[in-house]
Coordinates of C-alpha atoms in Angstrom, one line a residue:
Chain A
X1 CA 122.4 105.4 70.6
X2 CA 122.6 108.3 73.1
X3 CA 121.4 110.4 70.1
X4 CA 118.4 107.9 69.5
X5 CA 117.5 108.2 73.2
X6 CA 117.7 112.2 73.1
X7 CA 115.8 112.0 69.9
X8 CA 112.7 109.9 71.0
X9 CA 112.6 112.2 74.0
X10 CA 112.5 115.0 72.8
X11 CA 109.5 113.9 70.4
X12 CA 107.5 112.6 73.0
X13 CA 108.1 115.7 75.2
X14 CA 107.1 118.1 72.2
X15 CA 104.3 115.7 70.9
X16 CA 102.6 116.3 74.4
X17 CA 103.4 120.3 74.6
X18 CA 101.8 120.5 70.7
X19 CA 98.8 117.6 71.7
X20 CA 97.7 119.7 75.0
X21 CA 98.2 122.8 73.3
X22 CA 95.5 121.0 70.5
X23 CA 93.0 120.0 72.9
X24 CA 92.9 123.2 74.7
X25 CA 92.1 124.6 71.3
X26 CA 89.1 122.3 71.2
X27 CA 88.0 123.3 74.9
X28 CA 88.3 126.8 73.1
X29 CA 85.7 126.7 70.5
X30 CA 83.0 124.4 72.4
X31 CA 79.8 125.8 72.2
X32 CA 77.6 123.1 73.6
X33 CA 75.1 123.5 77.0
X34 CA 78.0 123.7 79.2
X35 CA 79.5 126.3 77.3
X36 CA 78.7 129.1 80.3
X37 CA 82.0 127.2 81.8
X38 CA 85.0 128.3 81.5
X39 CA 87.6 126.6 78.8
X40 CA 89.6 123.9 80.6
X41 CA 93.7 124.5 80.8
X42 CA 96.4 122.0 81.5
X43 CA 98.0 121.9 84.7
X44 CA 101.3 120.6 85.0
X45 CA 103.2 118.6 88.1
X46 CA 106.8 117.4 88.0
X47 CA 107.8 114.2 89.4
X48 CA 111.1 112.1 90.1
X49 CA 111.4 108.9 90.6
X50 CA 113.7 107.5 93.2
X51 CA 115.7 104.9 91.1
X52 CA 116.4 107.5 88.3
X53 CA 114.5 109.7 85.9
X54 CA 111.0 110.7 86.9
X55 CA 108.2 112.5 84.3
X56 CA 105.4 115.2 84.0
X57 CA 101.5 115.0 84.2
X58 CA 99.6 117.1 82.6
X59 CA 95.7 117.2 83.4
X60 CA 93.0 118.9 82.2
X61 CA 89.8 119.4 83.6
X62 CA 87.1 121.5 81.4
X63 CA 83.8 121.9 79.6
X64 CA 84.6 119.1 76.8
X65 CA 87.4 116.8 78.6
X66 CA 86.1 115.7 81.6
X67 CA 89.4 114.7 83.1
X68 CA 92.4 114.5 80.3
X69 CA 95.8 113.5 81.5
X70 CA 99.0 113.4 79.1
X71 CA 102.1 111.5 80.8
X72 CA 105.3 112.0 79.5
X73 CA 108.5 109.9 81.1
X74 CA 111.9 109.6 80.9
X75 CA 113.1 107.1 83.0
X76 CA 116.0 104.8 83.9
X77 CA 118.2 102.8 85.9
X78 CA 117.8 99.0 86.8
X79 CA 115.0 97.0 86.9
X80 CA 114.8 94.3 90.6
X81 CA 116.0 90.9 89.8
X82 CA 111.8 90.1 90.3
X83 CA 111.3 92.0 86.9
X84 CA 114.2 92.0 85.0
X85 CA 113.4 88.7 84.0
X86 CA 109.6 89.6 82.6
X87 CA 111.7 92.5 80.4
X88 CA 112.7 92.0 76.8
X89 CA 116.9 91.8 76.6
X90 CA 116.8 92.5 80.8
X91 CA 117.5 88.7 81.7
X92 CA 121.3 89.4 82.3
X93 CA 121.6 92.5 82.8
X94 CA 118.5 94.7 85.0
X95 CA 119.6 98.4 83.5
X96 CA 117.2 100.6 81.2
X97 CA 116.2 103.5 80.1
X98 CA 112.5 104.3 79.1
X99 CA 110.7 107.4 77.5
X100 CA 107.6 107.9 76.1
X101 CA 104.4 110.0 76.3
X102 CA 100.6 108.1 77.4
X103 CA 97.3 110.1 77.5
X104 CA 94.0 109.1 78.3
X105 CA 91.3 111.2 77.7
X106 CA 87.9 111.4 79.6
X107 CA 85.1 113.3 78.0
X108 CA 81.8 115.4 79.2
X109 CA 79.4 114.1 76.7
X110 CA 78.8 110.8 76.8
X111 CA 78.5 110.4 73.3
X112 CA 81.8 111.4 72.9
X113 CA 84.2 108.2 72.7
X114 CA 87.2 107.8 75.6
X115 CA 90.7 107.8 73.9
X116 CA 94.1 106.2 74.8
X117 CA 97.4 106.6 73.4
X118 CA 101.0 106.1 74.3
X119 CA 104.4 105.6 72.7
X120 CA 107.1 104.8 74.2
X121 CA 111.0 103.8 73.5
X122 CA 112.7 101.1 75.4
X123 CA 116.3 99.9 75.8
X124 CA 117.7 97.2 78.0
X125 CA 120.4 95.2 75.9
X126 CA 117.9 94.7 73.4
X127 CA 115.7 98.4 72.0
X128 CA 112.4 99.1 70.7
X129 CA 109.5 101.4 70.2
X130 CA 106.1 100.0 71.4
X131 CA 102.2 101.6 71.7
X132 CA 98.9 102.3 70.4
X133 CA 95.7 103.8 70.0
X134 CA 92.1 102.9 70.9
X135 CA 89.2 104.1 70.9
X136 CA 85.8 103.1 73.9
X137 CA 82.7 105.0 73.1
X138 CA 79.9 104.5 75.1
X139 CA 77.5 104.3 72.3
X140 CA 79.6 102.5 69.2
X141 CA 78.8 104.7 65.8
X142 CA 79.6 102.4 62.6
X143 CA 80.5 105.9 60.9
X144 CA 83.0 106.7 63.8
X145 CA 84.6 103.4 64.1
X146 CA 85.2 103.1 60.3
X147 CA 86.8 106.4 59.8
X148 CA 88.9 105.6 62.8
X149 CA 90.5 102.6 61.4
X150 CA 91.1 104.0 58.0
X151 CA 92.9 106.8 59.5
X152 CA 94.6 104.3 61.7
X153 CA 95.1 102.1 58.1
X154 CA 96.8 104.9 56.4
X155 CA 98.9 105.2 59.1
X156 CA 100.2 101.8 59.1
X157 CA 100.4 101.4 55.4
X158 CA 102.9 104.3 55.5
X159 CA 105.3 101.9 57.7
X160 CA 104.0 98.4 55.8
X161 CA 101.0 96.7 54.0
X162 CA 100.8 93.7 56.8
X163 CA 101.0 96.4 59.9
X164 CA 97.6 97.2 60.3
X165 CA 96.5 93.9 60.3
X166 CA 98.3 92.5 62.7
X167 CA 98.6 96.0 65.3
X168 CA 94.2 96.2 65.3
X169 CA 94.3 92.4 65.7
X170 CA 96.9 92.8 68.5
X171 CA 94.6 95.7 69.9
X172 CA 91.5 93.7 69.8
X173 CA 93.2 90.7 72.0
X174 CA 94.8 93.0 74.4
X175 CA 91.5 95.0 75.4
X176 CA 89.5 92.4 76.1
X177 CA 88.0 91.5 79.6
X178 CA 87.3 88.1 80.0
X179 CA 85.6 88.2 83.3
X180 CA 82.4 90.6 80.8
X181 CA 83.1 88.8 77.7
X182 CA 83.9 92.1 76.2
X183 CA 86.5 94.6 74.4
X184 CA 87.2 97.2 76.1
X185 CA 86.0 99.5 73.0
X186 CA 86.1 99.5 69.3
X187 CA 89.7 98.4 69.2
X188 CA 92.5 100.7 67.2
X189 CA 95.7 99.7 67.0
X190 CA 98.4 98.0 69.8
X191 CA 102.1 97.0 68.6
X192 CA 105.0 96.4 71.0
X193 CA 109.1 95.4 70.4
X194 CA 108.9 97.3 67.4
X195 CA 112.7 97.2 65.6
X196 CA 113.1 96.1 62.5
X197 CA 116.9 97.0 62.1
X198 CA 116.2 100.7 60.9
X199 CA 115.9 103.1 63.7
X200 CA 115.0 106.1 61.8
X201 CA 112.1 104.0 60.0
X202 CA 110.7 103.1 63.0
X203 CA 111.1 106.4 64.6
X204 CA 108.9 107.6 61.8
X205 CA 105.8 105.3 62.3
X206 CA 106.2 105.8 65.9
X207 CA 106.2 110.1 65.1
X208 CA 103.0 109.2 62.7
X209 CA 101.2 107.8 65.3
X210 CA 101.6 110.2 67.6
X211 CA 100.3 112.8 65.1
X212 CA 97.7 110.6 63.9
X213 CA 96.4 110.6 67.6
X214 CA 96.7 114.4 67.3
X215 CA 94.6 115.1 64.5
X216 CA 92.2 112.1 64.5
X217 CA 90.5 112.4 67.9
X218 CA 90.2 116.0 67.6
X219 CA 88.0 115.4 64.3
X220 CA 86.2 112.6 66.0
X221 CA 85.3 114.6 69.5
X222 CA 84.4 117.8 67.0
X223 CA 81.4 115.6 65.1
X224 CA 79.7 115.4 68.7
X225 CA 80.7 117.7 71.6
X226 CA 78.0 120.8 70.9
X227 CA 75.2 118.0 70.9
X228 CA 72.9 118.0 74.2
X229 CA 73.1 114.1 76.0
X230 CA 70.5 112.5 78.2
X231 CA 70.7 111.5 82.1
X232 CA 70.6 107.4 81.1
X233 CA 73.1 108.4 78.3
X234 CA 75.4 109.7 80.8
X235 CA 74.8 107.2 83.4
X236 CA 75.6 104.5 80.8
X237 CA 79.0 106.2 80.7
X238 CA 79.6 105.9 84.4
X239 CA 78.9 102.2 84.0
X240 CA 81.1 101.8 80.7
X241 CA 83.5 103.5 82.1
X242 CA 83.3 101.3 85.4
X243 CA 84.6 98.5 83.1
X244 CA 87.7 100.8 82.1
X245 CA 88.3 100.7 85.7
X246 CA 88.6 97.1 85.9
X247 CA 90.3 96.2 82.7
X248 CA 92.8 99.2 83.9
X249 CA 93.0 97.8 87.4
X250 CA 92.9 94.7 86.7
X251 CA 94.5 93.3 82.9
X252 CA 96.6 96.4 81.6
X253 CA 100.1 95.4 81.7
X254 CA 101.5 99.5 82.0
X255 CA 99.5 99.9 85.0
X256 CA 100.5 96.7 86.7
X257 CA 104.3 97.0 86.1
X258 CA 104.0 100.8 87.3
X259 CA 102.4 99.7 90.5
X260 CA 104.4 96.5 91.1
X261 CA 107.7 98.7 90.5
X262 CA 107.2 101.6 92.3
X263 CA 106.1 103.8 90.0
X264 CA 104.5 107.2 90.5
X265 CA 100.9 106.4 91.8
X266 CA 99.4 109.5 90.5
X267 CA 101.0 109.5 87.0
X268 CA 100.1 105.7 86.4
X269 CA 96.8 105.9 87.8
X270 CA 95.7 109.5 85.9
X271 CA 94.0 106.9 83.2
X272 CA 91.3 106.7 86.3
X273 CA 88.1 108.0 85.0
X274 CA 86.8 110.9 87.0
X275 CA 83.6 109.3 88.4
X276 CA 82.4 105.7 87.5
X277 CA 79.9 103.5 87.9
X278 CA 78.3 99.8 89.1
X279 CA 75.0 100.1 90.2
Chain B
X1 CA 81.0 65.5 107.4
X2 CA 78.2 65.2 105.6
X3 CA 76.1 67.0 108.3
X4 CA 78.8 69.3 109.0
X5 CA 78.6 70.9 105.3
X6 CA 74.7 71.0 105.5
X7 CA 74.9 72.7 108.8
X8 CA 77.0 75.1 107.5
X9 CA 75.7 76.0 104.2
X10 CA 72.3 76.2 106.5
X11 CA 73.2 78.6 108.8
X12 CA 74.9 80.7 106.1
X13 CA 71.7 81.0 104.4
X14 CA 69.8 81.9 107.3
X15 CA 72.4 84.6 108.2
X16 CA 71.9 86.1 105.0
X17 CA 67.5 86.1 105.7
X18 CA 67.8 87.8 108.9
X19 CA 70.8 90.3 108.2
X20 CA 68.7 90.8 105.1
X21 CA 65.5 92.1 107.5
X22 CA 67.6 93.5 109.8
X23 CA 69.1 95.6 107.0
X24 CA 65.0 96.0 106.0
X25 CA 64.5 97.4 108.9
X26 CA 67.1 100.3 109.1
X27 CA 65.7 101.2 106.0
X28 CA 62.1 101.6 107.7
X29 CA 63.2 103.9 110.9
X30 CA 65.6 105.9 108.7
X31 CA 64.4 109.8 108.9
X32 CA 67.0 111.3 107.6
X33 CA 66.7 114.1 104.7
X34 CA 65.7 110.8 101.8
X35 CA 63.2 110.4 104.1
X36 CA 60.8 111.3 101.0
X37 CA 62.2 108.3 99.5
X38 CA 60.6 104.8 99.8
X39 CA 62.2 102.7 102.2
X40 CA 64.8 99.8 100.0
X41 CA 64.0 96.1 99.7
X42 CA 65.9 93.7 98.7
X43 CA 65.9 91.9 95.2
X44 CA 67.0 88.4 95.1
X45 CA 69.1 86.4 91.7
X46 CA 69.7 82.9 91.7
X47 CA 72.6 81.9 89.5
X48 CA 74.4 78.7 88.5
X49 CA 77.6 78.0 88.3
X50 CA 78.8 75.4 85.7
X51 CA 81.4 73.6 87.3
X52 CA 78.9 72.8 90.3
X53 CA 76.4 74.7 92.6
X54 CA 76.0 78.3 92.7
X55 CA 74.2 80.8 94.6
X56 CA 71.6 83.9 95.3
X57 CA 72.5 87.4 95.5
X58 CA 70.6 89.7 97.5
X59 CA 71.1 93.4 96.4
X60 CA 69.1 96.5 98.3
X61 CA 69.4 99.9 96.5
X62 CA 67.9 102.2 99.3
X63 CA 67.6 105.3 100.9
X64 CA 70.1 104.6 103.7
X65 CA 72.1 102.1 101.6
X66 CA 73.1 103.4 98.6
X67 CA 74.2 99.7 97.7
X68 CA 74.1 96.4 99.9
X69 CA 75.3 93.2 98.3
X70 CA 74.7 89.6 100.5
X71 CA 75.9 86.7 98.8
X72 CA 75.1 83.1 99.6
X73 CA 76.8 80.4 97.9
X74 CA 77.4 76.8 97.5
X75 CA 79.8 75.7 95.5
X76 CA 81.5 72.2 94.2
X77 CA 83.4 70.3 92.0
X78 CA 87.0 70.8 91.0
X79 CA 89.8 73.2 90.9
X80 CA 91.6 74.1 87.4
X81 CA 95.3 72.2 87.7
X82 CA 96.4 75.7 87.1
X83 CA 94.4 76.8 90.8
X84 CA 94.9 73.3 92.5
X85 CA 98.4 74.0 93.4
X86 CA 97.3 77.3 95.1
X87 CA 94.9 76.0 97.5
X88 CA 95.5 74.5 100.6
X89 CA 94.7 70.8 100.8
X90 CA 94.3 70.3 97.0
X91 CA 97.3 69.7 95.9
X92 CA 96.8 66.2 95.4
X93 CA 92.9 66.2 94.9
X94 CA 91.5 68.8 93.2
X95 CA 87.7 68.3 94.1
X96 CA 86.2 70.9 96.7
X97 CA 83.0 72.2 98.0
X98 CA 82.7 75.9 99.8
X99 CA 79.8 77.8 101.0
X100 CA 80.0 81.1 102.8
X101 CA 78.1 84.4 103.4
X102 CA 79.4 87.8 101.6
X103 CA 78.5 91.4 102.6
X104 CA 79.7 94.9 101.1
X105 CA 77.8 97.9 101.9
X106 CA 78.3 101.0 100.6
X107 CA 76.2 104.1 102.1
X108 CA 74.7 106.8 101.0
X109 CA 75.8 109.2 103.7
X110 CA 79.4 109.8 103.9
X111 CA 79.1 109.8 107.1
X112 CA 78.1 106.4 108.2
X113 CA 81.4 103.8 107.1
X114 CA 81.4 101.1 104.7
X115 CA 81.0 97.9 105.7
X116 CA 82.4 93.8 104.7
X117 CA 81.3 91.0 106.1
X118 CA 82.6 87.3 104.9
X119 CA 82.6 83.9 106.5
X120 CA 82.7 80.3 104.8
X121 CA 83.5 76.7 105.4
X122 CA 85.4 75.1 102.8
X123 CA 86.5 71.7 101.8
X124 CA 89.3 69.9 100.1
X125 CA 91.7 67.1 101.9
X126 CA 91.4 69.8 104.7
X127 CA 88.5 71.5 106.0
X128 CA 89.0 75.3 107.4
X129 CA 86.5 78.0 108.0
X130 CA 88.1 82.1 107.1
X131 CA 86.1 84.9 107.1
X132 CA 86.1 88.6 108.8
X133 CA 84.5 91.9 109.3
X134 CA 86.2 95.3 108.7
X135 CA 84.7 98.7 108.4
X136 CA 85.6 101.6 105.5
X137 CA 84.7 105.1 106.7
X138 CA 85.8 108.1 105.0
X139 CA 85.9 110.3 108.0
X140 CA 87.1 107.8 110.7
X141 CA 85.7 108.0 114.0
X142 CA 87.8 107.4 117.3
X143 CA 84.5 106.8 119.2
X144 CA 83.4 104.6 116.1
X145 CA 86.5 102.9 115.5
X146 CA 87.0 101.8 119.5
X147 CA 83.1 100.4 119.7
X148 CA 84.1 98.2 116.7
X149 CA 87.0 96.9 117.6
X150 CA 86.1 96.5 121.1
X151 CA 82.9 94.6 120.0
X152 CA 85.5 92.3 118.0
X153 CA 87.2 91.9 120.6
X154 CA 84.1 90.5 123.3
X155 CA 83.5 88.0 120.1
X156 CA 87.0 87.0 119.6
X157 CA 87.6 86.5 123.8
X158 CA 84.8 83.9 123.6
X159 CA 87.0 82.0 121.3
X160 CA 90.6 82.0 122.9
X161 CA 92.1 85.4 124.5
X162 CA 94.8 85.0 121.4
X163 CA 92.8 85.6 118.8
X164 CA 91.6 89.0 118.3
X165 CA 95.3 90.3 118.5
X166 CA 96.2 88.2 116.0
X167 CA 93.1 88.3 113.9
X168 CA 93.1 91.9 114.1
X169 CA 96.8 92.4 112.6
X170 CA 95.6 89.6 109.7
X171 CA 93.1 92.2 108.7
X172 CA 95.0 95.5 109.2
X173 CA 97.9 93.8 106.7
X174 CA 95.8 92.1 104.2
X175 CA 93.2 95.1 103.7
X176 CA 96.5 97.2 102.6
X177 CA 96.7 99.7 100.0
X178 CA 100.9 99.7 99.3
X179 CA 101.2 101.9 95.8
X180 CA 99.0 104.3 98.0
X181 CA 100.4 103.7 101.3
X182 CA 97.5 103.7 103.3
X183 CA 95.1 101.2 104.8
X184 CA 91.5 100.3 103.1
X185 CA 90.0 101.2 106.2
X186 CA 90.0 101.2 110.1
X187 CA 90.7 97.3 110.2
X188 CA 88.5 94.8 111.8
X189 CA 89.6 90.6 111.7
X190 CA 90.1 88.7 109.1
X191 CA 91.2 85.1 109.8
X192 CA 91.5 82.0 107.4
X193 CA 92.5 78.3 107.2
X194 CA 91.0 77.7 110.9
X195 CA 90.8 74.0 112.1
X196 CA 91.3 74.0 115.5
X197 CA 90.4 70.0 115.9
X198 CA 87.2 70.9 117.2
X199 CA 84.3 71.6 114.4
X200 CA 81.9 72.7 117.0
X201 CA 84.0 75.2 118.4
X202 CA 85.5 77.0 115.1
X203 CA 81.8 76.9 113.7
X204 CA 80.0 78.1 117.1
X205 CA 82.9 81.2 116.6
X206 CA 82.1 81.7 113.0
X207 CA 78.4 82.1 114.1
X208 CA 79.4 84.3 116.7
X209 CA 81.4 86.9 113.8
X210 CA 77.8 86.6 111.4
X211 CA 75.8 87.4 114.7
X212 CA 78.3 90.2 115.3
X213 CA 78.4 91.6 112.4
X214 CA 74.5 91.8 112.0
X215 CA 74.7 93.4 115.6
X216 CA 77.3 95.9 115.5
X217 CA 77.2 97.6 111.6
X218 CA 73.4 98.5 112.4
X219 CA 74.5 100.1 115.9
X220 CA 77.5 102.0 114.0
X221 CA 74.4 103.0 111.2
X222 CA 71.9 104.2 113.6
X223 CA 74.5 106.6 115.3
X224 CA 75.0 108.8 111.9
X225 CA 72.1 108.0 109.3
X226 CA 70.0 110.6 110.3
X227 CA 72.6 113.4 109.6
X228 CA 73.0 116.0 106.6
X229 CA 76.4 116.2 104.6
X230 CA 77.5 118.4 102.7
X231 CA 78.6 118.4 98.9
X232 CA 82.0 118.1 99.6
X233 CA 81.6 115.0 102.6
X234 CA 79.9 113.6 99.5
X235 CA 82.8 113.6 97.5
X236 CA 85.5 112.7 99.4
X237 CA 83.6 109.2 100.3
X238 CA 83.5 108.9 96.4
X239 CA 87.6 109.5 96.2
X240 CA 87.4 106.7 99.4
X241 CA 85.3 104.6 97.6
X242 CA 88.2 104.3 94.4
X243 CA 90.3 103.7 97.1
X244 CA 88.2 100.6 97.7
X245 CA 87.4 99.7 94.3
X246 CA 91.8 99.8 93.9
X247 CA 92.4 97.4 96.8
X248 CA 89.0 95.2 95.7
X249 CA 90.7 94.7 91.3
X250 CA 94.3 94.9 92.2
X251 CA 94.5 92.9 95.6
X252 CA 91.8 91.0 97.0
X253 CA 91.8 87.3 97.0
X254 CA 88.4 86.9 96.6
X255 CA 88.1 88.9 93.9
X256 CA 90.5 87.7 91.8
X257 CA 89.9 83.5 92.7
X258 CA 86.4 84.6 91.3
X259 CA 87.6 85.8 88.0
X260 CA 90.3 83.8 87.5
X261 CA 88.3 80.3 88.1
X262 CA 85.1 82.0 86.1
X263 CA 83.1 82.2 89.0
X264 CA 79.8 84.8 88.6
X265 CA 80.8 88.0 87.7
X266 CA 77.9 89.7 88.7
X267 CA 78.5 88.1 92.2
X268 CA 82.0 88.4 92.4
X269 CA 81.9 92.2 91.1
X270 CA 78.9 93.3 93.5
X271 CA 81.4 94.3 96.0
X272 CA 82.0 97.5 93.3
X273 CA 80.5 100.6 94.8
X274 CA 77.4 102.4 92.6
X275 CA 80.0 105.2 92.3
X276 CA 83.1 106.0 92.7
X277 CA 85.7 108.9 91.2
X278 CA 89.0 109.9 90.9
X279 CA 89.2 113.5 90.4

């Protein structure tokens, strides 16, 4: 197992240098009206956590990403005997070890979609992989959304016919905010205590995820970041993205468990869009 | 009690009229640099709610406030089983009826504080009035922070000498920030479940905080409105303000009774400011 752990690690550590490497590439050859700007660069800030482990943000602040942050964690020890019992193979005994790499992606041009992925390896007693993409754009494109899934489709098909089906379905329940009577966005993909008795197959779909982030949003933001936006277009991305806020705040499970445990303020709350909106 | 709950609901919706004018007015004498700006009225929504009742919001988008929510409501019928259990009284019977009068105002100038005003009568088995007032500013103000409190103070002395001490910790530890370790604001009271065995006395006090409230937040307003800022005050009230928005999705009671018993969103959520960022 120590080899698993180092393994998963290391991926998520070099699937975040090869990611923000990507989408500096894409602040690179932007074009569009705020192209006088300069190109945005990552900035990088350690942190430790005091029970054990700690991580690394990455943000980004340029001409097409807005505000872009990629987490990446490795972190262990034991969980308080108020959580241990909400944790998967933690009711008897609180220790674990977690690693994994979230990003959540803010963009300039409103009609540029948000974008969220994270992958992440777990062990208590019990072990599994768990994450998922998805996708909010402002203004929904049928085009967009059905290339999205596909590439999303292919992805699952690699690891089993039935996964898709059940990970956009999972994603479509998860992002939803009861309180609007709304999804979050155009759903994606969400799976969760992932181990089906062959690491290195799951270790796969979880390393073809992570790629498939890496090359499908690029393609996506490409299609639309050179094309001018409106003032209503971009204040109806404050306001969507006002509703990220509260489905973030209030519903997502990562961000509660980070705040109720301790976790590093800054790195949990990075999926904070940089303004928003409720007029 | 019958007279008690009209007397109540009565006064609350004549609280909200003339804080409403009063609030009117500010926006008339303001000469500030808006001042080519028309002076903000406010617009008025009725809505229902299904289980029983409802109420009217009363939202000003103005040129001193940049959004001003007062919200009246009259409410009845019964709790979930789920919410029963949580509520004082009801444990038993779950019927109940509340009215009470909201306030959240968010200003333009970041250098005139936010503002939250709530007092309501409810009833289940027991009968209790709760409310409060405490004050947001994003460059706190000795001279400002002393005249309020001190002015909560004259209001809590009429009721018994304990009070404000007490009422005045209530506040500072319920409008608490802990994953960020800091306080919403500079306090205020905040008091709940009072019943002291005499109706007329706890309901002549909860006048007293509405009357207060309508006195003291235009005083604090008049002192700064007229001011410039700069650029940069500008944005550090919008980093206060996701402070705000934080404690509002994450913590308060209010907010999350709303949403969890499908109260109005619209109402619930006006406390929201029209814009808010984390850089």
């Amino acid at each position: 197992m120590e080899t698993n752990k180092e393994h998963a690690s290391q991926w998520f550590k070099n699937l975040r240098n090869s990611i923000c490497k990507s989408f500096e590439e894409i602040e690179n050859i932007y074009s569009g009206e705020m192209a006088n700007s300069e190109p945005g660069r990552f900035e990088r800030r350690l942190w430790d956590r005091p029970g054990g482990g700690g991580g690394e943000i990455s943000i980004m602040k340029g001409r097409v990403f807005e505000k872009v942050g990629v987490n990446f964690s490795e972190v262990f020890g034991e969980f308080s005997p108020k959580f241990q019992n909400k944790i998967h193979g933690a009711e008897e005994d609180p220790t674990f070890w977690a690693s994994g790499i979230s990003i959540v992606a803010h963009m300039n041009s409103p009609l540029v979609p948000a974008a969220h992925m994270n992958t992440r390896f777990i062990e208590t007693k019990e072990q599994w992989f768990g994450g998922g993409i998805d996708l909010t754009p402002t203004f929904p494109d049928e085009e967009e959304t059905v290339f999205f899934h596909n590439e999303l489709k292919k992805i699952c098909n690699e690891y089993d016919s039935s996964s898709y089906d059940r990970y956009s379905k999972w994603c479509e329940e998860y992002f939803y905010l009861p309180h609007r009577r709304e999804s979050r966005g155009v759903g994606g993909i969400f799976f969760d205590q992932l181990n089906s008795g062959n690491w290195e197959r799951d270790f796969s779909f979880v390393k073809k995820v992570g790629e498939g982030f890496k090359n499908i949003f690029p393609e996506i933001i490409k299609k639309k970041f050179n094309k001018n936006w409106s003032d209503d277009q971009k204040k109806q991305q404050l306001i969507k993205r006002g509703r990220y806020v509260e489905f973030n705040l209030i519903h997502d499970r990562g961000t509660k468990f980070g705040l109720e445990t301790d976790g590093n303020t800054e790195a949990i709350l990075m999926s904070l869009p940089p303004l928003a909106s409720w007029p």
